[in-house]
Structures are given as C-alpha cells and as structure tokens.
PDB file of C-alpha atoms in Angstrom:
ATOM      1  CA  UNK A 611      -8.590   5.593  12.494  1.00  0.00           C
ATOM      2  CA  UNK A 612      -8.093   8.408  10.423  1.00  0.00           C
ATOM      3  CA  UNK A 613     -10.488   7.544   7.701  1.00  0.00           C
ATOM      4  CA  UNK A 614     -13.569   7.595   9.927  1.00  0.00           C
ATOM      5  CA  UNK A 615     -13.101   9.909  12.160  1.00  0.00           C
ATOM      6  CA  UNK A 616     -12.826  12.465   8.493  1.00  0.00           C
ATOM      7  CA  UNK A 617     -15.060  10.942   6.186  1.00  0.00           C
ATOM      8  CA  UNK A 618     -14.541  14.183   3.923  1.00  0.00           C
ATOM      9  CA  UNK A 619     -10.766  13.593   3.258  1.00  0.00           C
ATOM     10  CA  UNK A 620     -11.123  10.003   0.992  1.00  0.00           C
ATOM     11  CA  UNK A 621     -11.099   9.638  -2.518  1.00  0.00           C
ATOM     12  CA  UNK A 622     -14.192   9.317  -4.038  1.00  0.00           C
ATOM     13  CA  UNK A 623     -12.778   6.196  -5.740  1.00  0.00           C
ATOM     14  CA  UNK A 624     -10.352   5.511  -3.484  1.00  0.00           C
ATOM     15  CA  UNK A 625      -8.566   1.837  -2.321  1.00  0.00           C
ATOM     16  CA  UNK A 626      -9.436   2.005   0.940  1.00  0.00           C
ATOM     17  CA  UNK A 627     -11.434  -1.889   0.838  1.00  0.00           C
ATOM     18  CA  UNK A 628      -7.240  -2.943  -0.527  1.00  0.00           C
ATOM     19  CA  UNK A 629      -5.868  -1.745   3.736  1.00  0.00           C
ATOM     20  CA  UNK A 630      -9.144  -3.570   5.809  1.00  0.00           C
ATOM     21  CA  UNK A 631      -9.749  -7.077   6.873  1.00  0.00           C
ATOM     22  CA  UNK A 632     -13.379  -8.621   6.774  1.00  0.00           C
ATOM     23  CA  UNK A 633     -13.692  -7.388   9.479  1.00  0.00           C
ATOM     24  CA  UNK A 634     -12.439  -3.642   8.806  1.00  0.00           C
ATOM     25  CA  UNK A 635      -9.238  -3.562  10.648  1.00  0.00           C
ATOM     26  CA  UNK A 636      -6.872  -1.910   8.817  1.00  0.00           C
ATOM     27  CA  UNK A 637      -5.130  -5.430   7.506  1.00  0.00           C
ATOM     28  CA  UNK A 638      -1.053  -4.465   7.381  1.00  0.00           C
ATOM     29  CA  UNK A 639      -1.253  -3.250   3.901  1.00  0.00           C
ATOM     30  CA  UNK A 640       1.365  -1.382   2.083  1.00  0.00           C
ATOM     31  CA  UNK A 641       3.858  -0.611  -0.884  1.00  0.00           C
ATOM     32  CA  UNK A 642       6.889  -2.893  -0.898  1.00  0.00           C
ATOM     33  CA  UNK A 643       9.157  -0.078  -2.499  1.00  0.00           C
ATOM     34  CA  UNK A 644      12.164   2.833  -2.070  1.00  0.00           C
ATOM     35  CA  UNK A 645      10.504   3.713  -5.489  1.00  0.00           C
ATOM     36  CA  UNK A 646       7.756   5.979  -5.715  1.00  0.00           C
ATOM     37  CA  UNK A 647       7.288   8.676  -8.304  1.00  0.00           C
ATOM     38  CA  UNK A 648       5.037  10.824  -6.421  1.00  0.00           C
ATOM     39  CA  UNK A 649       3.580  15.155  -7.549  1.00  0.00           C
ATOM     40  CA  UNK A 650       5.172  16.136  -3.438  1.00  0.00           C
ATOM     41  CA  UNK A 651       1.658  18.874  -4.027  1.00  0.00           C
ATOM     42  CA  UNK A 652       0.280  14.731  -2.089  1.00  0.00           C
ATOM     43  CA  UNK A 653       2.829  16.119   0.145  1.00  0.00           C
ATOM     44  CA  UNK A 654       1.892  19.518   1.031  1.00  0.00           C
ATOM     45  CA  UNK A 655      -2.249  19.255   0.510  1.00  0.00           C
ATOM     46  CA  UNK A 656      -4.536  19.629   3.528  1.00  0.00           C
ATOM     47  CA  UNK A 657      -5.866  16.045   3.617  1.00  0.00           C
ATOM     48  CA  UNK A 658      -2.874  14.346   3.706  1.00  0.00           C
ATOM     49  CA  UNK A 659      -1.258  17.410   6.241  1.00  0.00           C
ATOM     50  CA  UNK A 660      -4.197  16.722   8.919  1.00  0.00           C
ATOM     51  CA  UNK A 661      -3.210  12.684   7.905  1.00  0.00           C
ATOM     52  CA  UNK A 662       0.058  13.523   8.943  1.00  0.00           C
ATOM     53  CA  UNK A 663      -0.792  14.949  12.334  1.00  0.00           C
ATOM     54  CA  UNK A 664      -3.125  12.937  12.603  1.00  0.00           C
ATOM     55  CA  UNK A 665       0.187  10.626  13.467  1.00  0.00           C
ATOM     56  CA  UNK A 666       2.168  12.843  14.740  1.00  0.00           C
ATOM     57  CA  UNK A 667       0.005  12.828  17.890  1.00  0.00           C
ATOM     58  CA  UNK A 668      -1.109   9.236  17.725  1.00  0.00           C
ATOM     59  CA  UNK A 669       3.157   9.290  19.274  1.00  0.00           C
ATOM     60  CA  UNK A 670       3.575   5.812  15.892  1.00  0.00           C
ATOM     61  CA  UNK A 671       7.169   7.899  14.273  1.00  0.00           C
ATOM     62  CA  UNK A 672       8.887   7.628  17.993  1.00  0.00           C
ATOM     63  CA  UNK A 673       7.969   4.503  19.720  1.00  0.00           C
ATOM     64  CA  UNK A 674       6.154   2.504  16.874  1.00  0.00           C
ATOM     65  CA  UNK A 675       8.596   3.822  14.829  1.00  0.00           C
ATOM     66  CA  UNK A 676       6.258   3.901  12.103  1.00  0.00           C
ATOM     67  CA  UNK A 677       7.733   3.485   8.269  1.00  0.00           C
ATOM     68  CA  UNK A 678       7.720   5.704   5.200  1.00  0.00           C
ATOM     69  CA  UNK A 679       6.124   2.434   2.797  1.00  0.00           C
ATOM     70  CA  UNK A 680       3.120   1.659   5.005  1.00  0.00           C
ATOM     71  CA  UNK A 681       2.437   5.716   6.454  1.00  0.00           C
ATOM     72  CA  UNK A 682       2.690   6.817   2.345  1.00  0.00           C
ATOM     73  CA  UNK A 683       0.998   3.684   0.626  1.00  0.00           C
ATOM     74  CA  UNK A 684      -2.511   3.994   3.402  1.00  0.00           C
ATOM     75  CA  UNK A 685      -2.386   8.005   1.987  1.00  0.00           C
ATOM     76  CA  UNK A 686      -2.675   7.093  -1.612  1.00  0.00           C
ATOM     77  CA  UNK A 687      -4.656   4.666  -1.152  1.00  0.00           C
ATOM     78  CA  UNK A 688      -7.715   7.069   1.095  1.00  0.00           C
ATOM     79  CA  UNK A 689      -6.915   9.971  -0.907  1.00  0.00           C
ATOM     80  CA  UNK A 690      -6.083   9.141  -4.651  1.00  0.00           C
ATOM     81  CA  UNK A 691      -7.747   7.342  -7.044  1.00  0.00           C
ATOM     82  CA  UNK A 692      -7.236   3.716  -7.517  1.00  0.00           C
ATOM     83  CA  UNK A 693      -6.553   5.145 -11.808  1.00  0.00           C
ATOM     84  CA  UNK A 694      -3.848   7.749  -9.937  1.00  0.00           C
ATOM     85  CA  UNK A 695      -1.878   5.069  -8.608  1.00  0.00           C
ATOM     86  CA  UNK A 696       0.402   2.792 -10.081  1.00  0.00           C
ATOM     87  CA  UNK A 697       1.720  -0.341  -9.328  1.00  0.00           C
ATOM     88  CA  UNK A 698       5.818  -0.926 -11.629  1.00  0.00           C
ATOM     89  CA  UNK A 699       5.605  -4.710 -11.175  1.00  0.00           C
ATOM     90  CA  UNK A 700       8.916  -4.143 -14.162  1.00  0.00           C
ATOM     91  CA  UNK A 701      10.902  -3.039 -11.156  1.00  0.00           C
ATOM     92  CA  UNK A 702      12.964  -5.095  -8.696  1.00  0.00           C
ATOM     93  CA  UNK A 703      13.211  -4.664  -4.512  1.00  0.00           C
ATOM     94  CA  UNK A 704      14.806  -6.211  -2.329  1.00  0.00           C
ATOM     95  CA  UNK A 705      14.981  -5.600   0.924  1.00  0.00           C
ATOM     96  CA  UNK A 706      16.503  -8.426   4.160  1.00  0.00           C
ATOM     97  CA  UNK A 707      12.854  -9.564   4.140  1.00  0.00           C
ATOM     98  CA  UNK A 708      11.208  -9.291   0.950  1.00  0.00           C
ATOM     99  CA  UNK A 709      12.484  -9.349  -3.187  1.00  0.00           C
ATOM    100  CA  UNK A 710      10.013  -8.806  -5.278  1.00  0.00           C
ATOM    101  CA  UNK A 711      11.687  -9.416  -8.995  1.00  0.00           C
ATOM    102  CA  UNK A 712      10.466  -7.741 -11.373  1.00  0.00           C
ATOM    103  CA  UNK A 713       8.555  -9.851 -14.214  1.00  0.00           C
ATOM    104  CA  UNK A 714       7.850  -9.208 -18.522  1.00  0.00           C
ATOM    105  CA  UNK A 715      10.305  -9.917 -21.236  1.00  0.00           C
ATOM    106  CA  UNK A 716      12.418  -6.959 -21.161  1.00  0.00           C
ATOM    107  CA  UNK A 717      13.399  -7.654 -17.844  1.00  0.00           C
ATOM    108  CA  UNK A 718      14.168 -11.841 -17.809  1.00  0.00           C
ATOM    109  CA  UNK A 719      17.688 -11.793 -17.537  1.00  0.00           C
ATOM    110  CA  UNK A 720      18.319  -7.955 -17.260  1.00  0.00           C
ATOM    111  CA  UNK A 721      18.785  -7.952 -12.922  1.00  0.00           C
ATOM    112  CA  UNK A 722      20.399 -10.782 -10.790  1.00  0.00           C
ATOM    113  CA  UNK A 723      16.697 -11.512  -8.673  1.00  0.00           C
ATOM    114  CA  UNK A 724      15.365 -15.053  -6.988  1.00  0.00           C
ATOM    115  CA  UNK A 725      12.534 -15.975  -8.611  1.00  0.00           C
ATOM    116  CA  UNK A 726      12.088 -18.064  -6.178  1.00  0.00           C
ATOM    117  CA  UNK A 727      12.576 -16.095  -3.868  1.00  0.00           C
ATOM    118  CA  UNK A 728      10.632 -13.157  -5.376  1.00  0.00           C
ATOM    119  CA  UNK A 729       7.424 -12.701  -2.489  1.00  0.00           C
ATOM    120  CA  UNK A 730       5.416  -9.592  -2.966  1.00  0.00           C
ATOM    121  CA  UNK A 731       4.396 -10.038  -7.081  1.00  0.00           C
ATOM    122  CA  UNK A 732       2.039 -13.237  -5.567  1.00  0.00           C
ATOM    123  CA  UNK A 733       1.677 -11.798  -2.590  1.00  0.00           C
ATOM    124  CA  UNK A 734      -1.600 -11.184  -0.124  1.00  0.00           C
ATOM    125  CA  UNK A 735      -1.395  -7.020  -0.202  1.00  0.00           C
ATOM    126  CA  UNK A 736      -0.188  -7.514  -4.113  1.00  0.00           C
ATOM    127  CA  UNK A 737      -3.276  -9.341  -5.460  1.00  0.00           C
ATOM    128  CA  UNK A 738      -5.463  -7.851  -3.180  1.00  0.00           C
ATOM    129  CA  UNK A 739      -3.808  -3.934  -4.449  1.00  0.00           C
ATOM    130  CA  UNK A 740      -4.899  -5.084  -7.410  1.00  0.00           C
ATOM    131  CA  UNK A 741      -8.371  -6.475  -7.415  1.00  0.00           C
ATOM    132  CA  UNK A 742      -9.354  -4.212  -5.552  1.00  0.00           C
ATOM    133  CA  UNK A 743      -8.369  -1.452  -8.097  1.00  0.00           C
ATOM    134  CA  UNK A 744      -9.693  -3.830 -11.339  1.00  0.00           C
ATOM    135  CA  UNK A 745     -12.438  -4.035  -9.520  1.00  0.00           C
ATOM    136  CA  UNK A 746     -12.729   0.608  -9.378  1.00  0.00           C
ATOM    137  CA  UNK A 747     -11.285   1.146 -12.620  1.00  0.00           C
ATOM    138  CA  UNK A 748     -11.978  -1.819 -14.739  1.00  0.00           C
ATOM    139  CA  UNK A 749     -14.903  -3.436 -12.964  1.00  0.00           C
ATOM    140  CA  UNK A 750     -16.585  -5.258 -16.343  1.00  0.00           C
ATOM    141  CA  UNK A 751     -13.257  -6.428 -17.370  1.00  0.00           C
ATOM    142  CA  UNK A 752     -12.902 -10.584 -17.851  1.00  0.00           C
ATOM    143  CA  UNK A 753      -9.459 -10.526 -17.614  1.00  0.00           C
ATOM    144  CA  UNK A 754      -8.823 -11.047 -13.591  1.00  0.00           C
ATOM    145  CA  UNK A 755      -5.703  -9.143 -12.099  1.00  0.00           C
ATOM    146  CA  UNK A 756      -4.361 -12.337 -11.278  1.00  0.00           C
ATOM    147  CA  UNK A 757      -3.864 -15.393 -11.785  1.00  0.00           C
ATOM    148  CA  UNK A 758      -1.968 -18.517 -10.577  1.00  0.00           C
ATOM    149  CA  UNK A 759      -0.609 -18.594  -6.469  1.00  0.00           C
ATOM    150  CA  UNK A 760      -1.332 -15.996  -4.548  1.00  0.00           C
ATOM    151  CA  UNK A 761       1.497 -16.279  -1.295  1.00  0.00           C
ATOM    152  CA  UNK A 762       0.616 -15.434   2.435  1.00  0.00           C
ATOM    153  CA  UNK A 763       2.255 -13.817   4.705  1.00  0.00           C
ATOM    154  CA  UNK A 764       2.006 -12.400   8.727  1.00  0.00           C
ATOM    155  CA  UNK A 765       1.449  -8.617   8.212  1.00  0.00           C
ATOM    156  CA  UNK A 766       4.513  -6.753   9.432  1.00  0.00           C
ATOM    157  CA  UNK A 767       2.701  -3.576  10.859  1.00  0.00           C
ATOM    158  CA  UNK A 768      -0.246  -5.451  11.732  1.00  0.00           C
ATOM    159  CA  UNK A 769      -0.541  -2.456  14.348  1.00  0.00           C
ATOM    160  CA  UNK A 770      -0.153   0.399  12.885  1.00  0.00           C
ATOM    161  CA  UNK A 771      -3.510   1.753  12.937  1.00  0.00           C
ATOM    162  CA  UNK A 772      -5.439  -0.762  14.849  1.00  0.00           C
ATOM    163  CA  UNK A 773      -6.995  -0.299  18.696  1.00  0.00           C
ATOM    164  CA  UNK A 774      -4.966  -2.937  20.042  1.00  0.00           C
TER     165      UNK A 774
END
C-alpha cells in the first residue's frame, strides 16, 4: 500500500483512520460527490504526483475503472491535515445508487430530495469521517460529531487498494 511505502508523505494530522478498518485494510470509504473545492497546487504537489504515479503503474484506472471520487478522497485524507478537509452537509447530491439530501433549516423546501432515500449523511463512511475529524480537530468536544442511526452498506470500491 502506498501509505506504508511512503509514510514521509502522510500529513501529521491526516484522516487516514477514516480509510481503514480494524485490520488496517481499506474500508471503501470516500466522498460521494462531484462537488469539490481544491487548490490545484494540491494535485501538483510531490505527494499527490507520487500517489497518482503509483496508482497509474498499478493499472487500476484502465483495468478496474478506479474513479475520481475514491482517488481524490484518499489523497485528501492522506496528504491534508484534518482541519483542511470540509464536508458540505448542506449541499445535496444524487447518483443512481446514492442520494444525499442537504441538511439545515435554510435548505428545507428549496430542493427536490426524498429524505427517506438519503443515505450519505447517515452512512457509515460519512459518520466515520465526522468522528475521526472531530477526534483530531476537537478531541475534547462535548457534542458528538453525529447522533442517530448509522446506515451501513457494502462498500462499492473495496478492491481499490486491497491486496485481494
């Protein structure tokens, strides 16, 4: 795995814990969104270039159809500090298999979204992201990063970085 081969490139307060299960294997988590705000210098950085070259040599873009969402999410989690990554809970997202309805009073009634089908907000990966980020950025927080039901689903991209 890239992170094990290049620990010097991992940010000190990275979100790597969001990406792995209890056995240290990639858990399939990534952001389900086509909405990103990124400083392009991040993609031009030596760390990202080394990571991308590693993935390209592995052949997964061509043979496995590795997509931009997990590739970008994993890079952000490894190479940025937790305080540099923001999850936009107030912006909706729709993909045929994934729906995320925006949250917050100002978004109520301003979009067409079936909250009963919304998965991302309460999904395991989003909840885990919020909990890991809070443990790094605000370890003494008295309000939990998430409360309520956590929905689980089989990860769609489990094989991206596993040795299987």
